[in-house]
Short mmCIF file of C-alpha atoms in Angstrom, two decimals:
data_model
loop_
_atom_site.label_atom_id
_atom_site.label_comp_id
_atom_site.label_asym_id
_atom_site.label_seq_id
_atom_site.Cartn_x
_atom_site.Cartn_y
_atom_site.Cartn_z
CA UNK U 1 0.00 0.00 0.00
CA UNK U 2 2.79 2.44 0.86
CA UNK U 3 4.54 2.36 -2.55
CA UNK U 4 1.43 3.97 -3.96
CA UNK U 5 1.72 6.94 -1.61
CA UNK U 6 5.35 7.99 -2.04
CA UNK U 7 6.08 11.73 -2.17
CA UNK U 8 8.59 14.43 -1.33
CA UNK U 9 7.81 16.89 1.45
CA UNK U 10 8.39 20.65 1.20
CA UNK U 11 7.99 22.24 4.64
CA UNK U 12 7.63 25.69 3.10
CA UNK U 13 4.53 24.57 1.15
CA UNK U 14 1.03 24.62 2.63
CA UNK U 15 0.47 20.88 2.31
CA UNK U 16 -1.05 18.24 4.55
CA UNK U 17 2.34 16.63 5.18
CA UNK U 18 3.99 19.92 6.20
CA UNK U 19 1.07 20.66 8.55
CA UNK U 20 1.39 17.23 10.19
CA UNK U 21 5.14 17.60 10.77
CA UNK U 22 4.87 21.11 12.20
CA UNK U 23 2.11 20.04 14.59
CA UNK U 24 4.30 17.22 15.92
CA UNK U 25 6.94 19.71 17.07
CA UNK U 26 10.54 19.23 18.15
CA UNK U 27 12.27 16.80 20.51
CA UNK U 28 9.37 14.34 20.62
CA UNK U 29 9.23 10.57 20.88
CA UNK U 30 7.01 9.67 17.93
CA UNK U 31 5.10 6.60 16.76
CA UNK U 32 4.17 6.88 13.08
CA UNK U 33 1.56 4.48 11.72
CA UNK U 34 1.86 4.03 7.96
CA UNK U 35 5.40 5.42 7.83
CA UNK U 36 5.90 4.24 4.21
CA UNK U 37 9.53 4.72 3.12
CA UNK U 38 10.14 7.14 5.99
CA UNK U 39 9.46 10.45 4.24
CA UNK U 40 8.03 12.16 7.33
CA UNK U 41 10.23 10.26 9.75
CA UNK U 42 13.40 11.49 8.07
CA UNK U 43 12.41 15.15 8.46
CA UNK U 44 11.23 14.63 12.03
CA UNK U 45 14.56 12.99 12.93
CA UNK U 46 16.95 15.25 11.02
CA UNK U 47 15.22 18.62 11.33
CA UNK U 48 13.04 18.30 14.43
CA UNK U 49 15.33 16.14 16.59
CA UNK U 50 12.63 13.52 17.18
CA UNK U 51 12.95 9.80 17.88
CA UNK U 52 10.66 7.86 15.55
CA UNK U 53 9.31 4.32 15.66
CA UNK U 54 7.37 3.33 12.55
CA UNK U 55 4.64 0.82 11.74
CA UNK U 56 4.27 -0.19 8.09
CA UNK U 57 2.24 -2.91 6.40
CA UNK U 58 4.32 -2.95 3.21
CA UNK U 59 7.49 -4.98 3.78
CA UNK U 60 9.50 -3.34 0.99
CA UNK U 61 8.76 0.16 2.29
CA UNK U 62 9.44 -0.94 5.88
CA UNK U 63 12.95 -2.14 4.96
CA UNK U 64 13.78 1.32 3.56
CA UNK U 65 12.15 3.12 6.51
CA UNK U 66 14.10 0.95 8.95
CA UNK U 67 17.29 2.62 7.73
CA UNK U 68 15.85 5.94 8.91
CA UNK U 69 13.71 5.20 11.96
CA UNK U 70 14.82 3.98 15.37
CA UNK U 71 12.74 0.87 14.65
CA UNK U 72 10.07 -0.20 12.14
CA UNK U 73 7.45 -2.83 12.89
CA UNK U 74 6.06 -4.66 9.85
CA UNK U 75 2.40 -5.43 10.27
CA UNK U 76 -1.25 -4.47 9.98
CA UNK U 77 -2.18 -1.94 12.66
CA UNK U 78 -5.53 -3.68 13.16
CA UNK U 79 -3.82 -7.01 13.86
CA UNK U 80 -1.09 -5.84 16.25
CA UNK U 81 -1.32 -6.60 19.97
CA UNK U 82 -0.01 -3.30 21.31
CA UNK U 83 0.81 -4.57 24.82
CA UNK U 84 3.20 -7.12 23.32
CA UNK U 85 4.68 -5.03 20.50
CA UNK U 86 5.16 -1.87 22.58
CA UNK U 87 5.75 -3.37 26.02
CA UNK U 88 6.39 -0.48 28.46
CA UNK U 89 6.86 2.02 25.61
CA UNK U 90 5.16 5.40 25.59
CA UNK U 91 5.11 8.13 22.97
CA UNK U 92 4.69 11.91 23.04
CA UNK U 93 3.01 11.89 19.63
CA UNK U 94 1.25 9.25 17.54
CA UNK U 95 0.80 10.02 13.82
CA UNK U 96 -2.04 8.74 11.64
CA UNK U 97 -1.35 10.59 8.38
CA UNK U 98 -3.85 9.36 5.77
CA UNK U 99 -4.26 6.05 7.62
CA UNK U 100 -7.55 5.95 9.53
CA UNK U 101 -9.69 6.01 6.36
CA UNK U 102 -8.02 2.75 5.27
CA UNK U 103 -9.03 0.85 8.43
CA UNK U 104 -12.04 -1.39 8.94
CA UNK U 105 -12.45 -0.25 12.54
CA UNK U 106 -10.55 3.00 13.24
CA UNK U 107 -12.58 3.44 16.45
CA UNK U 108 -11.06 0.35 18.06
CA UNK U 109 -7.55 1.27 16.93
CA UNK U 110 -7.85 4.76 18.41
CA UNK U 111 -9.10 3.34 21.70
CA UNK U 112 -6.23 0.83 21.85
CA UNK U 113 -3.42 3.31 21.07
CA UNK U 114 -4.41 5.67 23.88
CA UNK U 115 -2.47 3.42 26.30
CA UNK U 116 0.71 4.17 24.30
CA UNK U 117 0.53 7.92 24.85
CA UNK U 118 2.44 9.70 27.61
CA UNK U 119 0.52 11.75 30.13
CA UNK U 120 0.55 14.86 27.91
CA UNK U 121 0.78 12.92 24.66
CA UNK U 122 -1.41 13.60 21.63
CA UNK U 123 -2.35 12.29 18.19
CA UNK U 124 -1.80 14.08 14.88
CA UNK U 125 -4.05 12.79 12.12
CA UNK U 126 -4.99 13.76 8.58
CA UNK U 127 -8.26 12.69 6.98
CA UNK U 128 -9.79 13.37 3.54
CA UNK U 129 -13.04 15.34 3.48
CA UNK U 130 -15.85 13.48 1.69
CA UNK U 131 -17.93 16.69 1.78
CA UNK U 132 -15.43 18.28 -0.62
CA UNK U 133 -17.10 20.25 -3.43
CA UNK U 134 -15.85 17.91 -6.14
CA UNK U 135 -17.49 14.90 -4.49
CA UNK U 136 -20.77 16.81 -4.09
CA UNK U 137 -20.76 17.86 -7.75
CA UNK U 138 -20.13 14.26 -8.82
CA UNK U 139 -23.04 13.10 -6.64
CA UNK U 140 -25.29 15.71 -8.25
CA UNK U 141 -24.48 14.00 -11.55
CA UNK U 142 -25.08 10.53 -10.10
CA UNK U 143 -21.38 9.67 -9.90
CA UNK U 144 -19.22 8.26 -7.12
CA UNK U 145 -16.21 7.00 -9.04
CA UNK U 146 -13.31 5.47 -7.15
CA UNK U 147 -9.81 6.50 -8.23
CA UNK U 148 -6.27 5.26 -7.71
CA UNK U 149 -5.52 8.28 -5.49
CA UNK U 150 -7.36 11.14 -3.81
CA UNK U 151 -10.50 11.47 -1.71
CA UNK U 152 -12.21 8.52 -3.43
CA UNK U 153 -9.08 6.36 -3.31
CA UNK U 154 -10.10 2.79 -4.11
CA UNK U 155 -8.51 1.52 -0.87
CA UNK U 156 -10.50 3.85 1.39
CA UNK U 157 -12.91 1.96 3.62
CA UNK U 158 -14.18 4.87 5.70
CA UNK U 159 -15.29 8.38 4.69
CA UNK U 160 -15.52 11.40 6.98
CA UNK U 161 -16.95 14.91 7.04
CA UNK U 162 -16.00 17.46 9.68
CA UNK U 163 -18.82 16.34 11.99
CA UNK U 164 -18.27 12.60 11.57
CA UNK U 165 -14.53 13.12 12.12
CA UNK U 166 -15.26 14.88 15.43
CA UNK U 167 -17.60 12.01 16.36
CA UNK U 168 -14.90 9.47 15.45
CA UNK U 169 -12.44 10.91 17.96
CA UNK U 170 -14.93 11.80 20.71
CA UNK U 171 -16.52 8.33 20.66
CA UNK U 172 -13.01 6.85 20.91
CA UNK U 173 -12.08 8.83 24.03
CA UNK U 174 -10.43 11.96 22.59
CA UNK U 175 -11.17 15.58 21.87
CA UNK U 176 -9.86 17.66 18.97
CA UNK U 177 -7.85 20.61 20.25
CA UNK U 178 -6.86 21.94 16.81
CA UNK U 179 -8.40 21.63 13.34
CA UNK U 180 -6.47 22.73 10.25
CA UNK U 181 -7.57 22.48 6.63
CA UNK U 182 -5.78 21.79 3.37
CA UNK U 183 -7.60 23.93 0.81
CA UNK U 184 -7.66 22.81 -2.83
CA UNK U 185 -9.74 24.72 -5.42
CA UNK U 186 -11.86 22.39 -7.56
CA UNK U 187 -9.94 23.25 -10.72
CA UNK U 188 -6.73 21.95 -9.07
CA UNK U 189 -8.26 18.66 -7.92
CA UNK U 190 -9.05 15.32 -9.55
CA UNK U 191 -12.61 16.64 -9.98
CA UNK U 192 -11.61 19.50 -12.30
CA UNK U 193 -13.44 18.02 -15.31
CA UNK U 194 -16.92 18.42 -13.83
CA UNK U 195 -19.82 19.04 -16.18
CA UNK U 196 -19.90 22.65 -17.37
CA UNK U 197 -23.70 22.45 -17.40
CA UNK U 198 -23.75 22.56 -13.59
CA UNK U 199 -25.51 25.80 -12.70
CA UNK U 200 -23.05 28.39 -11.34
CA UNK U 201 -25.68 29.76 -8.97
CA UNK U 202 -26.15 26.24 -7.59
CA UNK U 203 -22.40 25.91 -7.03
CA UNK U 204 -22.36 29.28 -5.29
CA UNK U 205 -25.22 28.20 -3.02
CA UNK U 206 -23.52 24.91 -2.12
CA UNK U 207 -20.19 26.61 -1.40
CA UNK U 208 -21.90 29.15 0.88
CA UNK U 209 -23.89 26.48 2.70
CA UNK U 210 -20.97 24.04 3.00
CA UNK U 211 -18.05 25.83 4.70
CA UNK U 212 -15.75 22.92 3.80
CA UNK U 213 -16.54 23.08 0.07
CA UNK U 214 -12.82 23.53 -0.77
CA UNK U 215 -11.47 21.60 2.22
CA UNK U 216 -9.62 18.67 0.68
CA UNK U 217 -8.22 17.29 3.93
CA UNK U 218 -8.46 17.92 7.65
CA UNK U 219 -5.33 17.88 9.81
CA UNK U 220 -6.08 17.62 13.53
CA UNK U 221 -4.34 17.58 16.87
CA UNK U 222 -6.16 15.21 19.22
CA UNK U 223 -5.83 14.87 23.00
CA UNK U 224 -7.02 12.16 25.34
CA UNK U 225 -10.33 12.95 26.99
CA UNK U 226 -10.87 12.01 30.60
CA UNK U 227 -14.46 13.15 31.02
CA UNK U 228 -16.68 13.18 27.93
CA UNK U 229 -19.61 14.75 29.77
CA UNK U 230 -17.67 17.87 30.71
CA UNK U 231 -16.49 18.24 27.13
CA UNK U 232 -20.04 17.95 25.83
CA UNK U 233 -21.05 20.67 28.26
CA UNK U 234 -18.27 22.90 27.01
CA UNK U 235 -19.30 22.34 23.41
CA UNK U 236 -22.90 23.11 24.35
CA UNK U 237 -21.86 26.44 25.89
CA UNK U 238 -19.66 27.19 22.89
CA UNK U 239 -22.60 26.61 20.54
CA UNK U 240 -24.67 28.91 22.73
CA UNK U 241 -22.11 31.68 22.29
CA UNK U 242 -22.06 31.14 18.52
CA UNK U 243 -25.84 31.36 18.51
CA UNK U 244 -25.65 34.64 20.43
CA UNK U 245 -23.16 35.98 17.90
CA UNK U 246 -25.58 35.11 15.08
CA UNK U 247 -28.33 36.99 16.91
CA UNK U 248 -26.00 39.92 17.38
CA UNK U 249 -25.37 40.03 13.64
CA UNK U 250 -29.12 40.25 13.03
CA UNK U 251 -29.46 43.01 15.58
CA UNK U 252 -26.62 44.92 13.94
CA UNK U 253 -28.47 44.79 10.66
CA UNK U 254 -31.55 46.22 12.33
CA UNK U 255 -29.52 49.08 13.91
CA UNK U 256 -30.95 48.51 17.40
CA UNK U 257 -29.45 49.60 20.69
CA UNK U 258 -26.68 47.04 21.37
CA UNK U 259 -25.20 48.08 24.70
CA UNK U 260 -27.09 45.72 27.03
CA UNK U 261 -27.04 42.93 24.47
CA UNK U 262 -23.27 43.14 24.02
CA UNK U 263 -22.73 43.23 27.80
CA UNK U 264 -24.75 40.02 28.17
CA UNK U 265 -22.79 38.39 25.35
CA UNK U 266 -19.46 39.39 26.89
CA UNK U 267 -20.59 37.92 30.21
CA UNK U 268 -21.56 34.61 28.53
CA UNK U 269 -18.17 34.44 26.80
CA UNK U 270 -16.31 35.10 30.07
CA UNK U 271 -18.32 32.29 31.72
CA UNK U 272 -17.38 29.88 28.95
CA UNK U 273 -13.71 30.87 29.22
CA UNK U 274 -13.77 30.35 32.98
CA UNK U 275 -15.46 26.96 32.54
CA UNK U 276 -12.91 25.96 29.91
CA UNK U 277 -10.06 26.79 32.30
CA UNK U 278 -11.64 24.70 35.06
CA UNK U 279 -12.18 21.84 32.62
CA UNK U 280 -8.55 21.99 31.54
CA UNK U 281 -7.41 21.63 35.15
CA UNK U 282 -9.78 18.69 35.69
CA UNK U 283 -8.48 17.01 32.53
CA UNK U 284 -4.91 17.38 33.74
CA UNK U 285 -5.68 15.81 37.12
CA UNK U 286 -7.62 12.94 35.54
CA UNK U 287 -4.87 12.36 32.98
CA UNK U 288 -2.30 12.10 35.79
CA UNK U 289 -4.43 9.51 37.55
CA UNK U 290 -5.08 7.63 34.29
CA UNK U 291 -1.37 7.60 33.47
CA UNK U 292 -0.49 6.14 36.90
CA UNK U 293 -3.26 3.57 36.57
CA UNK U 294 -1.98 2.49 33.14
CA UNK U 295 1.50 2.02 34.59
CA UNK U 296 0.10 -0.15 37.40
CA UNK U 297 -1.89 -2.26 34.90
CA UNK U 298 1.20 -2.77 32.72
CA UNK U 299 3.25 -3.86 35.72
CA UNK U 300 0.53 -6.33 36.76
CA UNK U 301 0.33 -7.72 33.21
CA UNK U 302 4.11 -8.05 33.08
CA UNK U 303 4.13 -9.86 36.43
CA UNK U 304 1.34 -12.16 35.21
CA UNK U 305 3.35 -13.09 32.12
CA UNK U 306 6.43 -13.86 34.23
CA UNK U 307 4.29 -15.94 36.58
CA UNK U 308 2.77 -17.82 33.64
CA UNK U 309 6.26 -18.60 32.32
CA UNK U 310 7.36 -19.85 35.74
CA UNK U 311 4.32 -22.12 35.95
CA UNK U 312 5.00 -23.56 32.50
CA UNK U 313 8.63 -24.26 33.45
CA UNK U 314 7.51 -25.94 36.68
CA UNK U 315 4.96 -28.12 34.83
CA UNK U 316 7.65 -29.28 32.39
CA UNK U 317 9.69 -30.54 35.35
#
C-alpha cells in the first residue's frame, strides 16, 4: 500500500504533510503508523530532533524506513497486539497521516493506542473530506467514481466529514484541540473536469452552505479525553455563544441599541472561558491519575506473564 503513496515533502509549502510535521513539534518521541519509506520520519529525525518508531504494512517500504527510523514494525495496525509489541513504551506523539480512512475499525484502533501515549501525549491525524465540493458535484451528476488516489481512493474503507470526524475521535475517548484544513480549489483537484452544465448559482449556493466546500483534507491535533460529559457541556456552551453571535449580527443589521445585548454576550463568553479553564485543570488531574493507573496495569500484566512462564517451566519438570 505504501509504494502507492510515495512523495517528497516541502515544509515551506502549505500541504497536509507539512502541517502534520509542524504540529508534531521538536524533541518528541514519535510513533508513526503508515510510515511508508520514511518520508516524514526522516524530516522529524533530522530537522526536528525527534525519535521515531514506525509501523508499516508494506514490507518493501518498511525495509527502507528501517534505515531511517529507530525501529520499524512490519504489520497491519488492526492485527497488532499493542501490549506485546510496545511493552512499556510510551510516545509523546502518535501520527495517523492518511491512515484511519483505510481501516475497517478506526474506532477500536484509536481506543487501543491511547495506552501508548504519555501523560501529555497527543495524536496528529490527517483525513480526507468526503464533503469536498468535487465529491458533491459528482453526486449531483449521479457519480461516485473510485480512483487510484485522492479522496475517493479505491482503498478507502471509511469516509468522513467534519462532523463525523469529530464524532470518530470523541466516541473513541479523545477531543480535537486543533483543526487545520488543506484547501484545494476544484480546478486543481481530480474533480476538475466536472460538467460545465452545472448551474453556477447552484455551485455558489452549495459553497456558501458548506463551509468545507474547498477543504480537501483535515489535519487535527487530538488529545485524550478524561471526562466526555464535561467536554459535551463545554461544546454546548460554545454553541450557545455562537448562537448569540448570530443573533448579534441580526441586531446589527436592524440598527438597534446594542449596549445591554453586548454586555450580556461578553458575560456569557467570560463564563465559557472560565469553565474551559476549570475543565482543563480537571483534565490534567484525571490524565495524571489515568497515566499512573496504566503504569500499574502494565506492571501487573508483566508480572502475570512472568508468573505464567514460571508455571510452565515448573509443569515441564
